[in-house]
Each structure stands twice: as structure tokens, then as C-alpha cells.
Amino acid sequence: MRIYSLLKSFASRSGGLVALCLCILSAMPALAASPLGAPEAAPAGEPSAAVLELLERDERPAGVVFEIIENDRAALAALLPEIRANIARLREDDPDFPVAIVAHGAEQFTLTRGEAGQHPGLHAEVEALVRDEDVSVAVCGTFADWRGIEADAFADFVEVADLAPDRLDDYRALGFEIIRLRPSLLDAPEQDPWQFDFGTP
């Protein structure tokens, strides 16, 4: 209210609408510095309960794989803040602690090249995990094949495993712990066009 009163008084003395507009612009430089449509910072997440429990153990696994398998194309994007928080906590004591992500539900299809235009933020964040955080990200080639999608349809930063359950078994054999992440039910759409009508990949 104080700013509004000052502006109103100034406008009255100057007798010009132009002066009022100039004053408003000079008093609010943040508008010029932050144009509409500027990308917002990624939301912060909280680490998973399973990760916090793991950190309390005397002995830790050789690494952690976050498994995502949802009948919801938005699942991966919804879980990214939690994934980033998990990685940060796991690497507080060991910056090189191995982390991987295996997505083999409907969410994996948001990582195809054709989806990059619709989900540029998702692609940028996942690519950053691979490039900057040394996180392996894999999808299921068998499930993709059921949908008529070739392996080379996925973005370059994504690894296409022949069969996701086999890849998870490979990680288990190496001493990794598999932690399945699930988004909040509030994030799930009422209807999902990618139904698991061919079984579970």
C-alpha cells in the first residue's frame, strides 16, 4: 500500500500517465530481469524412506538402482525431484557411489526422441543426470518393441536394455539394491493411453 500511495501521489503532481508508467517500471526492475516464460528452477525433493533406511545400515550395497514401472507416462517427471534428492544423500559420504535408473513402464516412452519437443525439461534433466552425475538410465527394449518402437528411437543418453527384468537381475548379481519408486497417486492421470495390454515388461 505504501508503494501504491507514493505512486499515486507522484502521478497526481506530475499530471501525466506517462510519468506514472515510468515510475512503475523503475520501481519494479525484477519484471525486466525476469521475463514471462523464463524457466523456473527444478523443484526440490525429499529423499525416499528406503534410502534413509539404507543409510542407517552398517553395511551398504555396492550401488542402488531406482526402478520405475508405472502405467503413467508422467511418472518419471514426477519422480525426478525425489531421485535427485536420493542421489545427493547417497553421495554425501561417497561422491562416486554408483546409481542407476531402470524405467520399464509407460514412463519410458517420454524419453524417445519424438517426445523431446513435448518434454524438453525432462530430457534436459535426465541427460544431466547421465552426463554430470554419472547415472546410468535404461529402458526396456522388449516393451518398446511391443509398441512398435525401435531402440534407436530413444534419446542418445538412454540405454536400451533387451529386457529390463534381466538388467535388474544383472545389477542384483553385482550387489546393487533395487528400490522401486512410485509417484503420489495425486500425480497420476485419470486415464492413461498407454495401457499394459501386453503384460508386464
PDB file of C-alpha atoms in Angstrom:
ATOM      1  CA  MET A   1       0.000   0.000   0.000  1.00  0.00           C
ATOM      2  CA  ARG A   2       2.859   2.430   0.769  1.00  0.00           C
ATOM      3  CA  ILE A   3       4.336   1.967  -2.710  1.00  0.00           C
ATOM      4  CA  TYR A   4       0.885   2.430  -4.287  1.00  0.00           C
ATOM      5  CA  SER A   5       0.283   5.668  -2.313  1.00  0.00           C
ATOM      6  CA  LEU A   6       3.637   7.083  -3.354  1.00  0.00           C
ATOM      7  CA  LEU A   7       2.985   6.256  -6.977  1.00  0.00           C
ATOM      8  CA  LYS A   8      -0.485   7.807  -6.857  1.00  0.00           C
ATOM      9  CA  SER A   9       0.818  10.992  -5.259  1.00  0.00           C
ATOM     10  CA  PHE A  10       3.615  11.258  -7.793  1.00  0.00           C
ATOM     11  CA  ALA A  11       1.212  10.786 -10.671  1.00  0.00           C
ATOM     12  CA  SER A  12      -1.070  13.488  -9.305  1.00  0.00           C
ATOM     13  CA  ARG A  13       1.745  16.026  -9.028  1.00  0.00           C
ATOM     14  CA  SER A  14       3.185  15.227 -12.431  1.00  0.00           C
ATOM     15  CA  GLY A  15      -0.218  15.179 -14.055  1.00  0.00           C
ATOM     16  CA  GLY A  16       0.847  12.582 -16.579  1.00  0.00           C
ATOM     17  CA  LEU A  17       0.096   8.932 -17.106  1.00  0.00           C
ATOM     18  CA  VAL A  18       3.449   8.531 -18.814  1.00  0.00           C
ATOM     19  CA  ALA A  19       5.247   9.584 -15.647  1.00  0.00           C
ATOM     20  CA  LEU A  20       3.317   7.023 -13.632  1.00  0.00           C
ATOM     21  CA  CYS A  21       4.235   4.263 -16.080  1.00  0.00           C
ATOM     22  CA  LEU A  22       7.911   5.249 -15.964  1.00  0.00           C
ATOM     23  CA  CYS A  23       7.872   5.210 -12.182  1.00  0.00           C
ATOM     24  CA  ILE A  24       6.293   1.787 -12.057  1.00  0.00           C
ATOM     25  CA  LEU A  25       8.903   0.400 -14.428  1.00  0.00           C
ATOM     26  CA  SER A  26      11.783   1.926 -12.481  1.00  0.00           C
ATOM     27  CA  ALA A  27      10.365   0.679  -9.175  1.00  0.00           C
ATOM     28  CA  MET A  28       9.996  -2.900 -10.446  1.00  0.00           C
ATOM     29  CA  PRO A  29      13.267  -3.837 -12.171  1.00  0.00           C
ATOM     30  CA  ALA A  30      12.588  -7.507 -11.448  1.00  0.00           C
ATOM     31  CA  LEU A  31       9.999  -7.527 -14.210  1.00  0.00           C
ATOM     32  CA  ALA A  32      12.622  -6.636 -16.778  1.00  0.00           C
ATOM     33  CA  ALA A  33      15.115  -9.077 -15.313  1.00  0.00           C
ATOM     34  CA  SER A  34      12.638 -11.993 -15.212  1.00  0.00           C
ATOM     35  CA  PRO A  35      10.546 -12.016 -18.393  1.00  0.00           C
ATOM     36  CA  LEU A  36       7.437 -14.119 -18.560  1.00  0.00           C
ATOM     37  CA  GLY A  37       8.112 -17.621 -19.696  1.00  0.00           C
ATOM     38  CA  ALA A  38      11.594 -17.831 -18.168  1.00  0.00           C
ATOM     39  CA  PRO A  39      12.331 -21.375 -16.948  1.00  0.00           C
ATOM     40  CA  GLU A  40      11.891 -21.940 -13.238  1.00  0.00           C
ATOM     41  CA  ALA A  41      14.372 -23.798 -11.077  1.00  0.00           C
ATOM     42  CA  ALA A  42      13.660 -27.511 -10.669  1.00  0.00           C
ATOM     43  CA  PRO A  43      11.648 -28.203  -7.513  1.00  0.00           C
ATOM     44  CA  ALA A  44      13.496 -29.651  -4.555  1.00  0.00           C
ATOM     45  CA  GLY A  45      12.546 -33.140  -3.429  1.00  0.00           C
ATOM     46  CA  GLU A  46      12.896 -35.250  -0.318  1.00  0.00           C
ATOM     47  CA  PRO A  47      14.874 -38.498  -0.178  1.00  0.00           C
ATOM     48  CA  SER A  48      12.944 -41.754  -0.141  1.00  0.00           C
ATOM     49  CA  ALA A  49      12.298 -43.581   3.117  1.00  0.00           C
ATOM     50  CA  ALA A  50      14.056 -46.627   1.649  1.00  0.00           C
ATOM     51  CA  VAL A  51      17.187 -44.567   1.008  1.00  0.00           C
ATOM     52  CA  LEU A  52      17.190 -43.128   4.515  1.00  0.00           C
ATOM     53  CA  GLU A  53      16.831 -46.651   5.917  1.00  0.00           C
ATOM     54  CA  LEU A  54      19.691 -47.880   3.748  1.00  0.00           C
ATOM     55  CA  LEU A  55      21.963 -45.114   5.051  1.00  0.00           C
ATOM     56  CA  GLU A  56      21.386 -46.293   8.625  1.00  0.00           C
ATOM     57  CA  ARG A  57      22.852 -49.738   7.933  1.00  0.00           C
ATOM     58  CA  ASP A  58      26.317 -50.792   8.974  1.00  0.00           C
ATOM     59  CA  GLU A  59      26.978 -52.201   5.512  1.00  0.00           C
ATOM     60  CA  ARG A  60      25.769 -50.598   2.318  1.00  0.00           C
ATOM     61  CA  PRO A  61      25.141 -52.232  -1.044  1.00  0.00           C
ATOM     62  CA  ALA A  62      27.547 -51.896  -3.942  1.00  0.00           C
ATOM     63  CA  GLY A  63      25.132 -49.445  -5.542  1.00  0.00           C
ATOM     64  CA  VAL A  64      21.460 -48.544  -5.887  1.00  0.00           C
ATOM     65  CA  VAL A  65      19.080 -48.926  -8.804  1.00  0.00           C
ATOM     66  CA  PHE A  66      15.874 -46.910  -8.819  1.00  0.00           C
ATOM     67  CA  GLU A  67      13.222 -48.936 -10.602  1.00  0.00           C
ATOM     68  CA  ILE A  68      10.208 -47.220 -12.149  1.00  0.00           C
ATOM     69  CA  ILE A  69       7.397 -49.208 -13.729  1.00  0.00           C
ATOM     70  CA  GLU A  70       4.135 -47.312 -13.884  1.00  0.00           C
ATOM     71  CA  ASN A  71       1.076 -47.185 -16.090  1.00  0.00           C
ATOM     72  CA  ASP A  72       1.608 -43.427 -16.186  1.00  0.00           C
ATOM     73  CA  ARG A  73       3.681 -41.542 -18.726  1.00  0.00           C
ATOM     74  CA  ALA A  74       4.188 -38.687 -16.252  1.00  0.00           C
ATOM     75  CA  ALA A  75       5.753 -40.909 -13.580  1.00  0.00           C
ATOM     76  CA  LEU A  76       9.393 -40.239 -14.422  1.00  0.00           C
ATOM     77  CA  ALA A  77       8.955 -36.464 -14.446  1.00  0.00           C
ATOM     78  CA  ALA A  78       7.038 -36.619 -11.160  1.00  0.00           C
ATOM     79  CA  LEU A  79       9.792 -38.676  -9.520  1.00  0.00           C
ATOM     80  CA  LEU A  80      12.824 -36.667 -10.674  1.00  0.00           C
ATOM     81  CA  PRO A  81      12.930 -34.350  -7.629  1.00  0.00           C
ATOM     82  CA  GLU A  82      12.906 -37.400  -5.334  1.00  0.00           C
ATOM     83  CA  ILE A  83      15.575 -39.094  -7.466  1.00  0.00           C
ATOM     84  CA  ARG A  84      17.854 -36.050  -7.288  1.00  0.00           C
ATOM     85  CA  ALA A  85      17.402 -35.873  -3.510  1.00  0.00           C
ATOM     86  CA  ASN A  86      18.208 -39.577  -3.221  1.00  0.00           C
ATOM     87  CA  ILE A  87      21.399 -39.223  -5.244  1.00  0.00           C
ATOM     88  CA  ALA A  88      22.533 -36.268  -3.153  1.00  0.00           C
ATOM     89  CA  ARG A  89      22.048 -38.176   0.106  1.00  0.00           C
ATOM     90  CA  LEU A  90      23.646 -41.382  -1.167  1.00  0.00           C
ATOM     91  CA  ARG A  91      26.720 -39.469  -2.297  1.00  0.00           C
ATOM     92  CA  GLU A  92      27.245 -37.291   0.743  1.00  0.00           C
ATOM     93  CA  ASP A  93      29.884 -39.682   2.092  1.00  0.00           C
ATOM     94  CA  ASP A  94      30.877 -41.288  -1.199  1.00  0.00           C
ATOM     95  CA  PRO A  95      30.707 -38.980  -4.248  1.00  0.00           C
ATOM     96  CA  ASP A  96      31.300 -41.961  -6.537  1.00  0.00           C
ATOM     97  CA  PHE A  97      28.539 -44.184  -5.119  1.00  0.00           C
ATOM     98  CA  PRO A  98      27.021 -45.979  -8.158  1.00  0.00           C
ATOM     99  CA  VAL A  99      23.423 -45.097  -9.021  1.00  0.00           C
ATOM    100  CA  ALA A 100      21.260 -46.290 -11.897  1.00  0.00           C
ATOM    101  CA  ILE A 101      17.685 -45.845 -13.072  1.00  0.00           C
ATOM    102  CA  VAL A 102      15.689 -48.526 -14.877  1.00  0.00           C
ATOM    103  CA  ALA A 103      12.364 -47.296 -16.259  1.00  0.00           C
ATOM    104  CA  HIS A 104      10.282 -50.003 -17.910  1.00  0.00           C
ATOM    105  CA  GLY A 105       6.688 -48.834 -17.747  1.00  0.00           C
ATOM    106  CA  ALA A 106       4.708 -46.303 -19.756  1.00  0.00           C
ATOM    107  CA  GLU A 107       7.004 -43.560 -18.459  1.00  0.00           C
ATOM    108  CA  GLN A 108       9.885 -44.836 -20.608  1.00  0.00           C
ATOM    109  CA  PHE A 109       8.245 -43.571 -23.773  1.00  0.00           C
ATOM    110  CA  THR A 110       8.689 -39.940 -22.722  1.00  0.00           C
ATOM    111  CA  LEU A 111      12.417 -40.485 -23.351  1.00  0.00           C
ATOM    112  CA  THR A 112      12.081 -41.091 -27.093  1.00  0.00           C
ATOM    113  CA  ARG A 113      13.474 -38.508 -29.497  1.00  0.00           C
ATOM    114  CA  GLY A 114       9.960 -37.781 -30.721  1.00  0.00           C
ATOM    115  CA  GLU A 115       8.925 -36.722 -27.212  1.00  0.00           C
ATOM    116  CA  ALA A 116      11.814 -34.285 -26.748  1.00  0.00           C
ATOM    117  CA  GLY A 117       9.776 -31.361 -28.052  1.00  0.00           C
ATOM    118  CA  GLN A 118       6.919 -32.071 -25.658  1.00  0.00           C
ATOM    119  CA  HIS A 119       9.159 -32.751 -22.654  1.00  0.00           C
ATOM    120  CA  PRO A 120      12.296 -30.617 -23.117  1.00  0.00           C
ATOM    121  CA  GLY A 121      12.769 -30.132 -19.372  1.00  0.00           C
ATOM    122  CA  LEU A 122      12.542 -33.849 -18.680  1.00  0.00           C
ATOM    123  CA  HIS A 123      15.057 -34.685 -21.399  1.00  0.00           C
ATOM    124  CA  ALA A 124      17.456 -31.995 -20.183  1.00  0.00           C
ATOM    125  CA  GLU A 125      17.268 -33.190 -16.572  1.00  0.00           C
ATOM    126  CA  VAL A 126      17.727 -36.866 -17.381  1.00  0.00           C
ATOM    127  CA  GLU A 127      20.599 -36.101 -19.747  1.00  0.00           C
ATOM    128  CA  ALA A 128      22.223 -34.023 -16.992  1.00  0.00           C
ATOM    129  CA  LEU A 129      21.967 -36.988 -14.611  1.00  0.00           C
ATOM    130  CA  VAL A 130      23.787 -39.152 -17.148  1.00  0.00           C
ATOM    131  CA  ARG A 131      26.371 -36.557 -18.174  1.00  0.00           C
ATOM    132  CA  ASP A 132      27.072 -34.752 -14.909  1.00  0.00           C
ATOM    133  CA  GLU A 133      26.128 -37.267 -12.203  1.00  0.00           C
ATOM    134  CA  ASP A 134      27.327 -40.452 -13.943  1.00  0.00           C
ATOM    135  CA  VAL A 135      23.895 -42.085 -13.520  1.00  0.00           C
ATOM    136  CA  SER A 136      23.016 -44.916 -15.892  1.00  0.00           C
ATOM    137  CA  VAL A 137      19.480 -44.640 -17.299  1.00  0.00           C
ATOM    138  CA  ALA A 138      17.991 -47.676 -19.038  1.00  0.00           C
ATOM    139  CA  VAL A 139      14.629 -48.543 -20.571  1.00  0.00           C
ATOM    140  CA  CYS A 140      13.138 -51.832 -21.739  1.00  0.00           C
ATOM    141  CA  GLY A 141      13.667 -52.719 -25.386  1.00  0.00           C
ATOM    142  CA  THR A 142      11.136 -55.551 -25.231  1.00  0.00           C
ATOM    143  CA  PHE A 143       8.338 -53.289 -24.055  1.00  0.00           C
ATOM    144  CA  ALA A 144       9.299 -50.750 -26.708  1.00  0.00           C
ATOM    145  CA  ASP A 145       9.199 -53.467 -29.358  1.00  0.00           C
ATOM    146  CA  TRP A 146       5.684 -54.424 -28.222  1.00  0.00           C
ATOM    147  CA  ARG A 147       4.746 -50.856 -29.050  1.00  0.00           C
ATOM    148  CA  GLY A 148       6.489 -50.893 -32.418  1.00  0.00           C
ATOM    149  CA  ILE A 149       9.217 -48.538 -31.186  1.00  0.00           C
ATOM    150  CA  GLU A 150      12.793 -49.256 -32.254  1.00  0.00           C
ATOM    151  CA  ALA A 151      15.734 -48.963 -29.885  1.00  0.00           C
ATOM    152  CA  ASP A 152      17.214 -46.055 -31.847  1.00  0.00           C
ATOM    153  CA  ALA A 153      14.010 -44.073 -31.289  1.00  0.00           C
ATOM    154  CA  PHE A 154      15.213 -43.284 -27.772  1.00  0.00           C
ATOM    155  CA  ALA A 155      17.434 -40.333 -26.925  1.00  0.00           C
ATOM    156  CA  ASP A 156      21.202 -40.882 -27.118  1.00  0.00           C
ATOM    157  CA  PHE A 157      21.658 -40.597 -23.350  1.00  0.00           C
ATOM    158  CA  VAL A 158      19.290 -43.545 -22.727  1.00  0.00           C
ATOM    159  CA  GLU A 159      20.495 -47.145 -22.736  1.00  0.00           C
ATOM    160  CA  VAL A 160      18.025 -49.646 -24.188  1.00  0.00           C
ATOM    161  CA  ALA A 161      18.237 -52.990 -22.376  1.00  0.00           C
ATOM    162  CA  ASP A 162      16.946 -56.056 -24.183  1.00  0.00           C
ATOM    163  CA  LEU A 163      14.752 -56.926 -21.193  1.00  0.00           C
ATOM    164  CA  ALA A 164      14.507 -54.715 -18.116  1.00  0.00           C
ATOM    165  CA  PRO A 165      13.979 -57.532 -15.556  1.00  0.00           C
ATOM    166  CA  ASP A 166      17.187 -59.169 -16.823  1.00  0.00           C
ATOM    167  CA  ARG A 167      19.041 -55.878 -16.397  1.00  0.00           C
ATOM    168  CA  LEU A 168      17.752 -55.635 -12.820  1.00  0.00           C
ATOM    169  CA  ASP A 169      18.977 -59.185 -12.176  1.00  0.00           C
ATOM    170  CA  ASP A 170      22.400 -58.196 -13.510  1.00  0.00           C
ATOM    171  CA  TYR A 171      22.533 -55.336 -11.025  1.00  0.00           C
ATOM    172  CA  ARG A 172      21.482 -57.643  -8.175  1.00  0.00           C
ATOM    173  CA  ALA A 173      24.305 -60.007  -9.081  1.00  0.00           C
ATOM    174  CA  LEU A 174      26.707 -57.085  -8.720  1.00  0.00           C
ATOM    175  CA  GLY A 175      25.454 -56.370  -5.203  1.00  0.00           C
ATOM    176  CA  PHE A 176      23.176 -53.447  -6.070  1.00  0.00           C
ATOM    177  CA  GLU A 177      19.977 -52.840  -4.148  1.00  0.00           C
ATOM    178  CA  ILE A 178      16.798 -52.303  -6.175  1.00  0.00           C
ATOM    179  CA  ILE A 179      14.493 -49.583  -4.840  1.00  0.00           C
ATOM    180  CA  ARG A 180      11.184 -49.149  -6.592  1.00  0.00           C
ATOM    181  CA  LEU A 181       9.960 -45.571  -6.631  1.00  0.00           C
ATOM    182  CA  ARG A 182       6.296 -44.706  -7.016  1.00  0.00           C
ATOM    183  CA  PRO A 183       4.767 -41.274  -7.598  1.00  0.00           C
ATOM    184  CA  SER A 184       1.978 -39.904  -5.477  1.00  0.00           C
ATOM    185  CA  LEU A 185      -1.491 -41.046  -6.541  1.00  0.00           C
ATOM    186  CA  LEU A 186      -2.349 -37.365  -6.823  1.00  0.00           C
ATOM    187  CA  ASP A 187       0.085 -37.104  -9.753  1.00  0.00           C
ATOM    188  CA  ALA A 188      -1.467 -39.979 -11.707  1.00  0.00           C
ATOM    189  CA  PRO A 189      -3.842 -39.160 -14.578  1.00  0.00           C
ATOM    190  CA  GLU A 190      -7.402 -40.468 -14.501  1.00  0.00           C
ATOM    191  CA  GLN A 191      -6.814 -42.277 -17.783  1.00  0.00           C
ATOM    192  CA  ASP A 192      -3.573 -43.399 -19.358  1.00  0.00           C
ATOM    193  CA  PRO A 193      -3.433 -44.021 -23.117  1.00  0.00           C
ATOM    194  CA  TRP A 194      -0.530 -46.458 -22.695  1.00  0.00           C
ATOM    195  CA  GLN A 195      -2.194 -49.407 -21.013  1.00  0.00           C
ATOM    196  CA  PHE A 196      -0.234 -52.531 -20.118  1.00  0.00           C
ATOM    197  CA  ASP A 197      -2.321 -54.606 -22.529  1.00  0.00           C
ATOM    198  CA  PHE A 198       0.629 -56.814 -23.469  1.00  0.00           C
ATOM    199  CA  GLY A 199       1.508 -57.886 -19.936  1.00  0.00           C
ATOM    200  CA  THR A 200       4.191 -56.525 -17.665  1.00  0.00           C
ATOM    201  CA  PRO A 201       7.564 -55.700 -19.267  1.00  0.00           C
TER     202      PRO A 201
END
